[in-house]
Every structure is written in C-alpha cells, then in structure tokens.
PDB file of C-alpha atoms in Angstrom:
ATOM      1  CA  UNK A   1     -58.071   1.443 152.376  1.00 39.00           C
ATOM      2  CA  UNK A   2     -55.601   4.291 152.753  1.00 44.00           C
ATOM      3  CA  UNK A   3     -54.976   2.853 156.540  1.00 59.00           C
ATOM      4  CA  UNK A   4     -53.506  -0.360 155.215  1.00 74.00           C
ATOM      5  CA  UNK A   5     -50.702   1.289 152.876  1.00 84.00           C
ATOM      6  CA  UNK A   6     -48.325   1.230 155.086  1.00 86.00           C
ATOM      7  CA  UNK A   7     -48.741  -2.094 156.524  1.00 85.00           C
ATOM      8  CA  UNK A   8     -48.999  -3.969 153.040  1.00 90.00           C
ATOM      9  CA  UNK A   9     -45.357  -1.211 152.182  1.00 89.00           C
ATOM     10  CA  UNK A  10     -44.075  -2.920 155.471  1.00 86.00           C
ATOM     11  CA  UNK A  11     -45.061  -6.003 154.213  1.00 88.00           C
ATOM     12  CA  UNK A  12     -43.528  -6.009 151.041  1.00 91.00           C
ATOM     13  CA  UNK A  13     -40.096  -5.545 153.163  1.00 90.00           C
ATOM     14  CA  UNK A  14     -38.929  -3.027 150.204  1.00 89.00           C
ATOM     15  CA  UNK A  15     -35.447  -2.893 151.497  1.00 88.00           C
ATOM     16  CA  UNK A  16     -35.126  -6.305 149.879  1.00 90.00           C
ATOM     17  CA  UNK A  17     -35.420  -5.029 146.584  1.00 93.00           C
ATOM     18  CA  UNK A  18     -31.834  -3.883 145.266  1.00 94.00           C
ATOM     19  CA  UNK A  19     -31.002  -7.035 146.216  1.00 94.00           C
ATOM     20  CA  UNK A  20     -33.412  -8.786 144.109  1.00 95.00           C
ATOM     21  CA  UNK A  21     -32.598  -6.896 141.228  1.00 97.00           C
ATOM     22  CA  UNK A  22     -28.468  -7.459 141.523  1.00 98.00           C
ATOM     23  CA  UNK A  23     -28.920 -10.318 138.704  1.00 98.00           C
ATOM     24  CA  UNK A  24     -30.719  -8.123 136.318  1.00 98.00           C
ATOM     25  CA  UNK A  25     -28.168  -5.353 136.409  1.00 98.00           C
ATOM     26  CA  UNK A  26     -25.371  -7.893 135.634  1.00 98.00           C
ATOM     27  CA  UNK A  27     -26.841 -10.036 133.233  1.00 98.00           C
ATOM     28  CA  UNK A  28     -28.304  -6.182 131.270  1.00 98.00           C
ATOM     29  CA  UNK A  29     -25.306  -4.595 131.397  1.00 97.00           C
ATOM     30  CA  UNK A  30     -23.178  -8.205 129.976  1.00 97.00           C
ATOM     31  CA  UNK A  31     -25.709  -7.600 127.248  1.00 97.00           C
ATOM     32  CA  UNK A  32     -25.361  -4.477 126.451  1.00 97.00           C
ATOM     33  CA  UNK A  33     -21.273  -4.987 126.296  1.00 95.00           C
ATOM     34  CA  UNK A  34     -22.398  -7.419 123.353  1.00 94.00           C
ATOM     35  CA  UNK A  35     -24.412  -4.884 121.779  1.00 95.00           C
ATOM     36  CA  UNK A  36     -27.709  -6.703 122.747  1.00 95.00           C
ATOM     37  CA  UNK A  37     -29.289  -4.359 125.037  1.00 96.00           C
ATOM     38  CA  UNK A  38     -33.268  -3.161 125.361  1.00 97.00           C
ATOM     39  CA  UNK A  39     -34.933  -0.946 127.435  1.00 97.00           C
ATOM     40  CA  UNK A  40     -38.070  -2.537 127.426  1.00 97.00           C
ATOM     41  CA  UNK A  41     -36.416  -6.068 128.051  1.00 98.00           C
ATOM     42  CA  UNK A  42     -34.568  -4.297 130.890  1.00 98.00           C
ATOM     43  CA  UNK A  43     -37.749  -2.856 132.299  1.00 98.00           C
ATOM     44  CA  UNK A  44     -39.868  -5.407 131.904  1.00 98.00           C
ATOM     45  CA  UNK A  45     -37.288  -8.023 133.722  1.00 98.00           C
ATOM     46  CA  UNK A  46     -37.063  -5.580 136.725  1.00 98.00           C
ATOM     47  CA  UNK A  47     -40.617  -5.151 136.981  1.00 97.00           C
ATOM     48  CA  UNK A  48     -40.916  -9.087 137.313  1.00 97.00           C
ATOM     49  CA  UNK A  49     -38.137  -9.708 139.725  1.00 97.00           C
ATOM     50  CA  UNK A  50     -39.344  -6.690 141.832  1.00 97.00           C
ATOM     51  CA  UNK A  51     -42.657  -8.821 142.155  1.00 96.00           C
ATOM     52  CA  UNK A  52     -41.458 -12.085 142.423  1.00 96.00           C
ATOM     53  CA  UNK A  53     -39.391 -10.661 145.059  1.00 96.00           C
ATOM     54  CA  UNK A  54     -42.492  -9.566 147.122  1.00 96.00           C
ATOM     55  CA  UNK A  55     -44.287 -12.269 146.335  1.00 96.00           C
ATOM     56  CA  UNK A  56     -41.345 -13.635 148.257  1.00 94.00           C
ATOM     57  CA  UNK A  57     -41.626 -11.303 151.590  1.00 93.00           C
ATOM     58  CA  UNK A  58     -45.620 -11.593 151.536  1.00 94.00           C
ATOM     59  CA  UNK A  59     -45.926 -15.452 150.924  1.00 93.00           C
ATOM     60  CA  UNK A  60     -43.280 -15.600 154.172  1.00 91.00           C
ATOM     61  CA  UNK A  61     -45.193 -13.600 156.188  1.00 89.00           C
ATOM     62  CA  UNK A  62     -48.585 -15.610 155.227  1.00 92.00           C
ATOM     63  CA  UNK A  63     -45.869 -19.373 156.217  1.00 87.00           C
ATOM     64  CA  UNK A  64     -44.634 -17.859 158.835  1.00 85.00           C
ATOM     65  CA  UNK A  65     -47.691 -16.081 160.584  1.00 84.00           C
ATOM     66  CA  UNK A  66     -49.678 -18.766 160.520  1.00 85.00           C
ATOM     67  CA  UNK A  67     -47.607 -21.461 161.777  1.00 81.00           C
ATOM     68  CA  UNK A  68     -46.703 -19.228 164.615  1.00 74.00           C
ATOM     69  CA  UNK A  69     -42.797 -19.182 163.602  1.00 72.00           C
ATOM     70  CA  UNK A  70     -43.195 -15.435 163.709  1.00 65.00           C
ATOM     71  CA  UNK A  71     -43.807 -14.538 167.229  1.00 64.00           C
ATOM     72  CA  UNK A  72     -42.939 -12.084 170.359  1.00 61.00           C
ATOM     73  CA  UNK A  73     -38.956 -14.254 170.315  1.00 62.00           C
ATOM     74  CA  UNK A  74     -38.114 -13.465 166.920  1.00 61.00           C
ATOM     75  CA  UNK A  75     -35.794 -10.323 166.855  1.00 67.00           C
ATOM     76  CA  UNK A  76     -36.225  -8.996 163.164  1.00 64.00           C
ATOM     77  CA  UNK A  77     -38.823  -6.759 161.952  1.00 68.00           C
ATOM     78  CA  UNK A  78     -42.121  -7.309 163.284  1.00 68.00           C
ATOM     79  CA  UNK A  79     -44.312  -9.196 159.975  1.00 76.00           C
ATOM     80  CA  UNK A  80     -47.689  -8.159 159.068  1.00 82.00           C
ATOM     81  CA  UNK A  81     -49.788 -11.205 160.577  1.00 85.00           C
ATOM     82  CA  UNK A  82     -47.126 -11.263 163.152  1.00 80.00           C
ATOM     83  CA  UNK A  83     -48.578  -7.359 164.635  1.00 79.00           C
ATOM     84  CA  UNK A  84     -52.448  -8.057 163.285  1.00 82.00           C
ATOM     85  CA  UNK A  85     -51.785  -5.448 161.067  1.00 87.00           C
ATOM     86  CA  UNK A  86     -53.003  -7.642 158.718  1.00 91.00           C
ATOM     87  CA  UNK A  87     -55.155 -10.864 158.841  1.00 91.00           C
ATOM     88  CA  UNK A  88     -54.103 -14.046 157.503  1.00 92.00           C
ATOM     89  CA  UNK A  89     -57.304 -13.770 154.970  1.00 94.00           C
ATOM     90  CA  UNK A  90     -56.124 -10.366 153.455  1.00 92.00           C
ATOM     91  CA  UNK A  91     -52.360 -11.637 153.100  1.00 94.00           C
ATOM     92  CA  UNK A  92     -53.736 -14.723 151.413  1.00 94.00           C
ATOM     93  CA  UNK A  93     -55.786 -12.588 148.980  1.00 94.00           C
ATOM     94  CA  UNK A  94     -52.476 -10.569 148.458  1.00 94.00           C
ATOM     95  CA  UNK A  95     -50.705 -13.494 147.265  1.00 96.00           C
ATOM     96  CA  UNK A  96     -53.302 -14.515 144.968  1.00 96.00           C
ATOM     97  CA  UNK A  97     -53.203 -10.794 143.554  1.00 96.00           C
ATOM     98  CA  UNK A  98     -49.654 -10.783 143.076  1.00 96.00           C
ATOM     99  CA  UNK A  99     -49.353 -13.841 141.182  1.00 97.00           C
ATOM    100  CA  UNK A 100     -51.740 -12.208 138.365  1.00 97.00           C
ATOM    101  CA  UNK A 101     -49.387  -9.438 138.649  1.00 97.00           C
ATOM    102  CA  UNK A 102     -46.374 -12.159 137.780  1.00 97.00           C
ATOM    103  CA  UNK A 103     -48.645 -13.460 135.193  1.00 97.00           C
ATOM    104  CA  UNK A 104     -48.980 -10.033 133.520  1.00 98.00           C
ATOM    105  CA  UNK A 105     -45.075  -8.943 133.860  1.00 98.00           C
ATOM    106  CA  UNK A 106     -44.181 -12.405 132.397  1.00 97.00           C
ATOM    107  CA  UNK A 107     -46.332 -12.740 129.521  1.00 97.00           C
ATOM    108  CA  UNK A 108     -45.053  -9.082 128.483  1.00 97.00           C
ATOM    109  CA  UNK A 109     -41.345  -9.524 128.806  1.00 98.00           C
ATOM    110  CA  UNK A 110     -41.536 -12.740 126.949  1.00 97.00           C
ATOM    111  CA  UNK A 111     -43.293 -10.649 124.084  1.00 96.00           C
ATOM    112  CA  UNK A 112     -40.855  -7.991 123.857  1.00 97.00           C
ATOM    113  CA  UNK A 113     -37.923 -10.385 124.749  1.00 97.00           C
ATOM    114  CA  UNK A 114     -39.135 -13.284 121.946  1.00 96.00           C
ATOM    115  CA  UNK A 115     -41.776 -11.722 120.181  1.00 90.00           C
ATOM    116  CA  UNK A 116     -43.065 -14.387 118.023  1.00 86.00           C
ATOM    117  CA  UNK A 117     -39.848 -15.973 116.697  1.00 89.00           C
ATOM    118  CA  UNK A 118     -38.753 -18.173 119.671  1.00 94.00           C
ATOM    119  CA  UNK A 119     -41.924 -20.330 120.930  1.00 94.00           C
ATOM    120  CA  UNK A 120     -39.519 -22.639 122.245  1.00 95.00           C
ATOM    121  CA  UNK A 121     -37.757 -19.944 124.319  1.00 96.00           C
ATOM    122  CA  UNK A 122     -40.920 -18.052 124.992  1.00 96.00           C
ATOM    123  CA  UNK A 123     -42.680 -21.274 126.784  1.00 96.00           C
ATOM    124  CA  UNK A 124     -39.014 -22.247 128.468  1.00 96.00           C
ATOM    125  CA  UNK A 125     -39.159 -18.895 130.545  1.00 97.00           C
ATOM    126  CA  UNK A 126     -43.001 -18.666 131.267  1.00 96.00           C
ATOM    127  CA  UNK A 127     -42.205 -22.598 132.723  1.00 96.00           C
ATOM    128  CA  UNK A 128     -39.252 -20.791 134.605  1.00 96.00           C
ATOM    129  CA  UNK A 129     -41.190 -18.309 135.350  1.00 96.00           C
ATOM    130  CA  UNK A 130     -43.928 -20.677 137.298  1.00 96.00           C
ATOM    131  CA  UNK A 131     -40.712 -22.593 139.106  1.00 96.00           C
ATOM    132  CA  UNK A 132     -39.820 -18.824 140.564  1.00 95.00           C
ATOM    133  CA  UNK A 133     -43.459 -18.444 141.740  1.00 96.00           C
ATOM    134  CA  UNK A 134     -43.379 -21.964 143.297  1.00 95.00           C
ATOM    135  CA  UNK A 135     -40.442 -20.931 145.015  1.00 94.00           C
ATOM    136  CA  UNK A 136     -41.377 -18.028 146.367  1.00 93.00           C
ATOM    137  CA  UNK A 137     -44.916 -19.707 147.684  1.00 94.00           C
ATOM    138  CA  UNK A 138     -43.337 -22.849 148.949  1.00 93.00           C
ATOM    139  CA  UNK A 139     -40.536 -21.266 150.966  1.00 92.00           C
ATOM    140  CA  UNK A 140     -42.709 -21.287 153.926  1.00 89.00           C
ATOM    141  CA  UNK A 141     -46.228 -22.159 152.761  1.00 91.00           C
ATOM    142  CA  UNK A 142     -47.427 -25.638 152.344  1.00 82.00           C
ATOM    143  CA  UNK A 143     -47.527 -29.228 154.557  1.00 80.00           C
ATOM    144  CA  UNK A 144     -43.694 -29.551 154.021  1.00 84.00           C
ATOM    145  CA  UNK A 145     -42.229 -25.783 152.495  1.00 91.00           C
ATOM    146  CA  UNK A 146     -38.392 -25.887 151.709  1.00 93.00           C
ATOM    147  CA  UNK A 147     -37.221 -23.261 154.153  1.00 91.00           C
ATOM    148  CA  UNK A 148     -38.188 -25.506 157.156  1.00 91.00           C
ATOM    149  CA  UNK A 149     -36.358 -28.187 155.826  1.00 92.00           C
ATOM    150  CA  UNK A 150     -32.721 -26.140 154.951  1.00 92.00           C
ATOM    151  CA  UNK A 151     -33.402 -26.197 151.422  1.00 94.00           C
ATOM    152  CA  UNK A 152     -33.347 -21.876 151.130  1.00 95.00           C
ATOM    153  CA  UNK A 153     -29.966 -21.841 150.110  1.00 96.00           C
ATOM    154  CA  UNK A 154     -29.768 -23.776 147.334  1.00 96.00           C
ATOM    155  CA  UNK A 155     -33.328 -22.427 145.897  1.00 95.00           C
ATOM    156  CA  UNK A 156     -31.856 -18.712 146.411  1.00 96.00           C
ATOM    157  CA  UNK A 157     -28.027 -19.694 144.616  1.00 97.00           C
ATOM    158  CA  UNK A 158     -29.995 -21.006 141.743  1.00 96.00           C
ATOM    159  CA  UNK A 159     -33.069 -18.372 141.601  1.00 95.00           C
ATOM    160  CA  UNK A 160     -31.142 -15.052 142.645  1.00 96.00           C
ATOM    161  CA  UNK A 161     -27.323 -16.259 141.104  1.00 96.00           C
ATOM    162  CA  UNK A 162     -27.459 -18.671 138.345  1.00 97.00           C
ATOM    163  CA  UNK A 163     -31.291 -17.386 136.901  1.00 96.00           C
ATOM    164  CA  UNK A 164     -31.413 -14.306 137.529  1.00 97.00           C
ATOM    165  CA  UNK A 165     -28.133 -13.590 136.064  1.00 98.00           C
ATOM    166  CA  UNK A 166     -27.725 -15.712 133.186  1.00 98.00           C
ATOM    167  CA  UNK A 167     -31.680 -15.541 132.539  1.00 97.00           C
ATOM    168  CA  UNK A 168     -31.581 -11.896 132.209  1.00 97.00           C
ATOM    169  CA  UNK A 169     -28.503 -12.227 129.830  1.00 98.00           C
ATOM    170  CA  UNK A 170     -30.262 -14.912 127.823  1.00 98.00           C
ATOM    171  CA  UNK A 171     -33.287 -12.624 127.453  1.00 97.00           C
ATOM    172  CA  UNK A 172     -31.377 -10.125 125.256  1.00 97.00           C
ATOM    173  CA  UNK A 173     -29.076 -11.989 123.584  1.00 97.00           C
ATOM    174  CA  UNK A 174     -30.789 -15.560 122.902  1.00 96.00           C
ATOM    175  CA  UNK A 175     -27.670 -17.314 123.675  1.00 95.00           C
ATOM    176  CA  UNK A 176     -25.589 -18.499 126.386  1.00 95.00           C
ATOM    177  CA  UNK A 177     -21.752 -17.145 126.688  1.00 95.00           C
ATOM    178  CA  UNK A 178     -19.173 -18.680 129.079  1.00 96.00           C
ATOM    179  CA  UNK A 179     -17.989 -15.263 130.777  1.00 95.00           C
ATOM    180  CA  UNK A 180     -21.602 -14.935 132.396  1.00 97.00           C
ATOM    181  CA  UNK A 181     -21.134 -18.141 134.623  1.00 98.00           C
ATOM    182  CA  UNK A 182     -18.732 -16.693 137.179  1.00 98.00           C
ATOM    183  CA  UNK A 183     -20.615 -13.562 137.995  1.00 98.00           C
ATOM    184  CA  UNK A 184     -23.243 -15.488 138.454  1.00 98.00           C
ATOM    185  CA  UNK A 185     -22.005 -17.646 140.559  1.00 98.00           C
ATOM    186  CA  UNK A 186     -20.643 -15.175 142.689  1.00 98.00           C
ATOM    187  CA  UNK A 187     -24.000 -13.636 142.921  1.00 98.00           C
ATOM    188  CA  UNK A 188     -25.670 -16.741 144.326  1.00 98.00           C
ATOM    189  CA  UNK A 189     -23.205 -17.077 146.704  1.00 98.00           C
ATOM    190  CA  UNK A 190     -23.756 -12.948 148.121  1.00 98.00           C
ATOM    191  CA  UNK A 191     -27.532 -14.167 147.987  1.00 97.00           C
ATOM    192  CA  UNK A 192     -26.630 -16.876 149.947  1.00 97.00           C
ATOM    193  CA  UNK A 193     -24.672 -15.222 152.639  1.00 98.00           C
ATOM    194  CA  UNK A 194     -27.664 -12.435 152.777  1.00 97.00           C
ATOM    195  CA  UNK A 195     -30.661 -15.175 153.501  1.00 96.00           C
ATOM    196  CA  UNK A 196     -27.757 -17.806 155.575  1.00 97.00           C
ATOM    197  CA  UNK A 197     -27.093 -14.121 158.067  1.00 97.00           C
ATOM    198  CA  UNK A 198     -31.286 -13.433 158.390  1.00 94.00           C
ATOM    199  CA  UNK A 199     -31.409 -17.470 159.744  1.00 95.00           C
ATOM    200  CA  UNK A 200     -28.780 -16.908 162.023  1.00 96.00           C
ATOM    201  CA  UNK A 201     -30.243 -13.981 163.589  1.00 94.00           C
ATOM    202  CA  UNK A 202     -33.581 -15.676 163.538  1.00 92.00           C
ATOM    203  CA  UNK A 203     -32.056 -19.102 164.944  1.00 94.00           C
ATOM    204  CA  UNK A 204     -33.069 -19.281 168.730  1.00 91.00           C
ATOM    205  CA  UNK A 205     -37.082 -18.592 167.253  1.00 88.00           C
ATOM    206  CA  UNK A 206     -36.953 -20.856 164.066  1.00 90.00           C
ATOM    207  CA  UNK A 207     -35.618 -23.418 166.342  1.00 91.00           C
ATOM    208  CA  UNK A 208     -37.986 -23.000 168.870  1.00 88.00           C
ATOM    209  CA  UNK A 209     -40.574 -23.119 165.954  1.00 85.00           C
ATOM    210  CA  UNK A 210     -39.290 -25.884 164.633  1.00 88.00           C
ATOM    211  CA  UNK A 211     -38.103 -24.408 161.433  1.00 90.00           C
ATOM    212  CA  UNK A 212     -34.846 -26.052 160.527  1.00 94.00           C
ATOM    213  CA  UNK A 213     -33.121 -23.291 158.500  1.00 95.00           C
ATOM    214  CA  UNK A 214     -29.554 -24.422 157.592  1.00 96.00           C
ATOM    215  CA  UNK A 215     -28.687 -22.148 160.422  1.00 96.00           C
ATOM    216  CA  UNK A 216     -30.885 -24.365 162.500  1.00 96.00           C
ATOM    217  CA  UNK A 217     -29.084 -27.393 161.254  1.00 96.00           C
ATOM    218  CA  UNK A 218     -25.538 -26.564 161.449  1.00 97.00           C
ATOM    219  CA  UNK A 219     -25.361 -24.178 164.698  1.00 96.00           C
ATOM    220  CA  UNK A 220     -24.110 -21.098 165.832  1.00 95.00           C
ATOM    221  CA  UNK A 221     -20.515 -21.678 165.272  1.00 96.00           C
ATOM    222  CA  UNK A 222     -20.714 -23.367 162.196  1.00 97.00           C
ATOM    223  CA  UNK A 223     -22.947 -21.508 160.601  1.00 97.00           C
ATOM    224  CA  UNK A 224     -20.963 -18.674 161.007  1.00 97.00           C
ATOM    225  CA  UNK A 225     -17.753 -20.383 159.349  1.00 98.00           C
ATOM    226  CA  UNK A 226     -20.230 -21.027 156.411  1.00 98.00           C
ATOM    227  CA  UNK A 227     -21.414 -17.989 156.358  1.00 98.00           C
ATOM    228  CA  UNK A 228     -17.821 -16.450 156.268  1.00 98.00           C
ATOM    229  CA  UNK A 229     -16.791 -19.066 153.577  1.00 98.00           C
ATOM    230  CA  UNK A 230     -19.751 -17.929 151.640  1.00 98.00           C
ATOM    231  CA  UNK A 231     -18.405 -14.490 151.363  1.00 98.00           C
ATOM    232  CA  UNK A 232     -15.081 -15.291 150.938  1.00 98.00           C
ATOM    233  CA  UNK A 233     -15.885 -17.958 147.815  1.00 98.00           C
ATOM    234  CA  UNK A 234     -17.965 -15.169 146.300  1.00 98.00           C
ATOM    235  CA  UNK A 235     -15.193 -12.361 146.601  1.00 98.00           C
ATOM    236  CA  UNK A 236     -12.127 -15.540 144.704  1.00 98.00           C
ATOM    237  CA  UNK A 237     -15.000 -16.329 142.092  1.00 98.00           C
ATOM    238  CA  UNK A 238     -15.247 -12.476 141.103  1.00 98.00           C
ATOM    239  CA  UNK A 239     -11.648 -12.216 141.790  1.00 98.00           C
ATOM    240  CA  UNK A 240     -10.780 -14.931 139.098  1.00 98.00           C
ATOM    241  CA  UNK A 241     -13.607 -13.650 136.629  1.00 98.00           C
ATOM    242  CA  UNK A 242     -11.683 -10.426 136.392  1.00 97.00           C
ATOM    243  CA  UNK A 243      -8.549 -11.687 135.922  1.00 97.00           C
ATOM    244  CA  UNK A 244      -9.352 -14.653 133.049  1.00 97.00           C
ATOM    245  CA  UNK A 245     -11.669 -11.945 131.549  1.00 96.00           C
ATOM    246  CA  UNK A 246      -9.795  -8.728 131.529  1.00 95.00           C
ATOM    247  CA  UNK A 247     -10.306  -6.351 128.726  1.00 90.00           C
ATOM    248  CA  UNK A 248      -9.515  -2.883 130.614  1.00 92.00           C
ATOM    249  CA  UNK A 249      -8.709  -1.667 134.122  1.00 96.00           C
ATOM    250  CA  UNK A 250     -12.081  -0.683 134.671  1.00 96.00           C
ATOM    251  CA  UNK A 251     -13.199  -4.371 135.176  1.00 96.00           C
ATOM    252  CA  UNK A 252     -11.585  -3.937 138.707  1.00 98.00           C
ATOM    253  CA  UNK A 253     -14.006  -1.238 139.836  1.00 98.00           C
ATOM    254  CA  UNK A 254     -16.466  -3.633 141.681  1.00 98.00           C
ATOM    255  CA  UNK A 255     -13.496  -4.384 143.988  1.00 98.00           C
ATOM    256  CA  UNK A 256     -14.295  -1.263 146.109  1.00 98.00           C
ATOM    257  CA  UNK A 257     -17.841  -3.899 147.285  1.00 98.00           C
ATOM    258  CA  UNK A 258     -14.643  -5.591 148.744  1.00 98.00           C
ATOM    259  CA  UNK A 259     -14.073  -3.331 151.534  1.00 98.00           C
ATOM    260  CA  UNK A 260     -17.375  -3.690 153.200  1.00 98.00           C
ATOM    261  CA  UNK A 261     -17.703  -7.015 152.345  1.00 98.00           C
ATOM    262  CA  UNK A 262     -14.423  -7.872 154.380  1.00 98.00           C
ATOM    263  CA  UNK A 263     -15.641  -4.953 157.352  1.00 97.00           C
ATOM    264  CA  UNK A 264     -18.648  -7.196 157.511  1.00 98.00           C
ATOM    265  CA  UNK A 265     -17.077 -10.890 157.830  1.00 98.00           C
ATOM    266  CA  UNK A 266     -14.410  -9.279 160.887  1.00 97.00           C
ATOM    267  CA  UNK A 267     -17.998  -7.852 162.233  1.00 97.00           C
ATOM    268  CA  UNK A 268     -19.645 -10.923 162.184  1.00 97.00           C
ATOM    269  CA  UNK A 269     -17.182 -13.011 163.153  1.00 96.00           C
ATOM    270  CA  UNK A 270     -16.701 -10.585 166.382  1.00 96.00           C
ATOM    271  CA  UNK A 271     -20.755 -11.075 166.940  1.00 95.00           C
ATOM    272  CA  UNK A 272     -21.959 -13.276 169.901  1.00 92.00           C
ATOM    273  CA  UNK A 273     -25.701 -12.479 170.375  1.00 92.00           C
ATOM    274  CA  UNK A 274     -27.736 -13.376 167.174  1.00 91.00           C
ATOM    275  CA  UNK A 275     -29.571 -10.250 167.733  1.00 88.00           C
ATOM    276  CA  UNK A 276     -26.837  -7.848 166.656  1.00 92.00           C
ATOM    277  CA  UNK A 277     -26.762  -9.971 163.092  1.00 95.00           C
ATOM    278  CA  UNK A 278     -29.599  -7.346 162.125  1.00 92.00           C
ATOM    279  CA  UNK A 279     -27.199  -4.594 161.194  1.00 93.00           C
ATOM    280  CA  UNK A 280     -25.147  -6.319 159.252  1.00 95.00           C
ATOM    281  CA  UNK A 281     -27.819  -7.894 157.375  1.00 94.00           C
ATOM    282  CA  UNK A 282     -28.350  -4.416 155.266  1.00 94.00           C
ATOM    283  CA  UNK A 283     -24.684  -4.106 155.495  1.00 96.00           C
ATOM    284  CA  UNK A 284     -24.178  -7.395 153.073  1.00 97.00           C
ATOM    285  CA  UNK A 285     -27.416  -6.832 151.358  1.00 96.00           C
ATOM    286  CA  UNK A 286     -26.313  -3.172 149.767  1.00 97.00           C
ATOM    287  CA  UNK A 287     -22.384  -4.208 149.648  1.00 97.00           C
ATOM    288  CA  UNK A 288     -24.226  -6.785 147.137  1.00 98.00           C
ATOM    289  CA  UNK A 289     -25.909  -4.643 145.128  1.00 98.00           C
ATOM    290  CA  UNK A 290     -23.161  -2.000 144.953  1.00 98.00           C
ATOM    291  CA  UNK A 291     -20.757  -5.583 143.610  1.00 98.00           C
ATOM    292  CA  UNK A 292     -23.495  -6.125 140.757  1.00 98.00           C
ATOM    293  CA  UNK A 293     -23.545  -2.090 139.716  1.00 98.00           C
ATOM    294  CA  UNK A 294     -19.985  -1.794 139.900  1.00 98.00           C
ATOM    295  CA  UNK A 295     -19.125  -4.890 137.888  1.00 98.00           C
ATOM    296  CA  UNK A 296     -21.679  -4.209 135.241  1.00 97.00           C
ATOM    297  CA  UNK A 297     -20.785  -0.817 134.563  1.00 97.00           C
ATOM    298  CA  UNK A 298     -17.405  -1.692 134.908  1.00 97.00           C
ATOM    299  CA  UNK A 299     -17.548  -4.482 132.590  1.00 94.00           C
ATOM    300  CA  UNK A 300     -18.983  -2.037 129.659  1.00 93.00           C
ATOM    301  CA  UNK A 301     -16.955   1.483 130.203  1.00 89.00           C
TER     302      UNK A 301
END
C-alpha cells in the first residue's frame, strides 16, 4: 500500500492546490470585512475545493490515459496511467472514492453554512455542488468530455472565478453584494490564463491526440495573444475594482501580484518552443494565488 503513496501524491498534482483555493480566500476574507466570517465555513469550503480540485487532476489522468492523449510527446509531468504507476482500474476506483469524499465535505459545509434555516439555499449548493463534480469528471472522461472540444475555459472562468468566489462569499453571508463581482471576475480570468498556458505547452500532443483544447483551435500565435489578453483583462478588472471600491490605501497591496504577472506575459511572449511554457506555468499559477491573498487581506486591514 505504502508503495503507491507517492504515485497517487503525484497524481493528485498538489501544486495545483493554492490555485484552487484563490476563490475561497477572496470570497472569506470579503466576508469577514462584513463581519460574516466562520472558521468552520472557511474550513469546510477549503476542504471541498481541495477535493474537487483533485478530483480534477485524477479524473484527467483516468481521460487522458486511457485515450492515449497522455503519451511519450507530451512534455509536462509524466501522469499516473501515463508511467503504469498506476492502472486505469485503480484510478477509476480513486475517482469513485473521491466523490464520497465530495459527498461528505458538501453535506457538512452546507450544515454549518445553512444549518436548518435555508433548505432552499442548502439544496441550491449541494445541486452546485454535483455541477462541480460533473465538471471535474467530464473534462476529459466520457464519449464527448468538454476539454476536447475547447470548452475548459469557460467551465474554469465560471467554476474557479465566478463560483468559487462569489459562492464562498454567499456561504457566510447569505446574500449577494455588488463589490464581489469584479474580483471574481478577475479570478476567472488568472484561472483562465493558468489552464489556456498548460494547452499551449501541451499543443503539438493534444493535437496529435486529437484533443482540440482552445489552444488547439486557435494556434500558436493566437493563442498566445489570448493568453496575454487574458492577463492583461484580469490585471484592468482588479485595477478598476480598487479604484470604484476604495476605502484605504491598503486595497492596493495585491498590486505587488502585478510585477510577476507582467515578468511573465514579456516571458511568454519571448517563448518559441511550447516546451519552455512549463516554467511559467507555476510562475502564473502562484502570482495568482499571491493576487487573491493580497487582495483579501488587503481588502480587510
């Protein structure tokens, strides 16, 4: 049993995690600025994103490795199926595993979140709840999954910007506030940028595969001006949140994400081979995650 740690650790790709979490830290601290905030909700929410998140990596590697996407000309990370680490059956069992974990996490932060005073509410999130395990599944598993058809991007803005953000906000407070919407929109669009920069490095194998990423669709050149305009639209949306919703200098602090998040777009626009995209992947993935801490905090000092 003890032999398969590190291959499941590998498979759960835990580098992807801060990332993941970005919404909750925004939407928590938004709260707690409204004198909302709870622990447990806080925990609990993490907790479920964290395994919704590697329900994410795992399901991908089950798609992937078994349509043969993931092979000797992909450049990334070697997967789990990918290296025989582990079989297809095992993954599969995995999945099924970590969807009773989801189940779990879900049905508690509901009850500390609603309790029994908001049914409504309560059932609206454990529905939401399901769509984020679809997602996850059906990013790369099924007859027709999403990701092969160039559909990730607008399943990550909504799942990692818009719900994780405002969710998470809506949790502790029970309402929805206008000054959430921007953050969160800037959010989806970092998310964006992180999973549009994996396709591109991946694009020579996913085309060869036959998985039509958006980076597949558009090609190298464009998909590099989108991925640049994705960065740039989420660095004026955060720009223009902090000046319509200033309430003391310290709502500036998350600008210091700026400077790596420009470094990265003159890097990547430099960048020729698709190969030397992997770098710069955890370059934008932490510059994102350092954005959500430093705005939160920032928004409540």
């Amino acid at each position: 049993m003890f032999k398969k740690t590190k291959p499941w650790l590998s498979a759960f790709r835990l580098r992807t995690l801060p990332l993941s979490v970005s919404g909750i830290i925004i939407g928590s601290c938004f709260a707690h600025y409204n004198g909302k905030f709870d622990g447990y909700i806080m925990l609990f929410a993490i907790l479920l994103t964290i395994a919704l998140q590697v329900l994410s990596n795992i399901a991908n590697d089950y798609g992937d490795g078994i349509k043969g996407t993931d092979n000797d000309d992909r450049i990334g990370p070697a997967r789990a199926i990918q290296s025989g680490t582990i079989t297809p059956e095992e993954m599969y069992d995995g999945i099924k595993m970590n969807v009773l974990v989801v189940i779990v996490l879900t049905v508690s932060l509901i009850f500390v979140s609603f309790g029994s005073k908001y049914l409504f509410y309560a059932l609206l999130f454990f529905l939401l709840s399901g769509l984020s395990v679809f997602a996850a599944i059906n990013y790369t598993v099924g007859s027709s999954p999403y990701g092969y058809r160039g559909l990730g991007d607008v399943f990550v803005f909504i799942f990692f910007g818009l719900l994780s953000v405002i969710g998470s906000y809506f949790l502790y407070t029970k309402q929805l506030d206008h000054h959430i919407v921007l953050p969160a929109v800037a959010l989806g669009f970092l998310s964006m940028g992180v999973l549009n920069l994996n396709n591109m490095r991946d694009i020579n194998s996913d085309a060869l595969a036959g998985k039509e990423t958006l980076a597949v669709k558009l090609g190298r050149r464009k998909a590099k001006i989108y991925h640049i305009t994705l960065i740039i639209l989420a660095i004026i949306v955060s720009f223009v949140f902090s000046i319509l919703y200033y309430s003391r200098p310290t709502i500036f602090l998350f600008y210091i994400a700026y400077i790596p998040m420009i470094i990265h777009i003159i890097k990547v626009y430099k960048t020729v081979e698709p190969r030397n995209y992997d770098p710069q992947l955890k370059v934008l993935a932490l510059s994102t995650f350092l954005f959500a801490v430093l705005l939160g905090v920032g928004y409540i000092l």
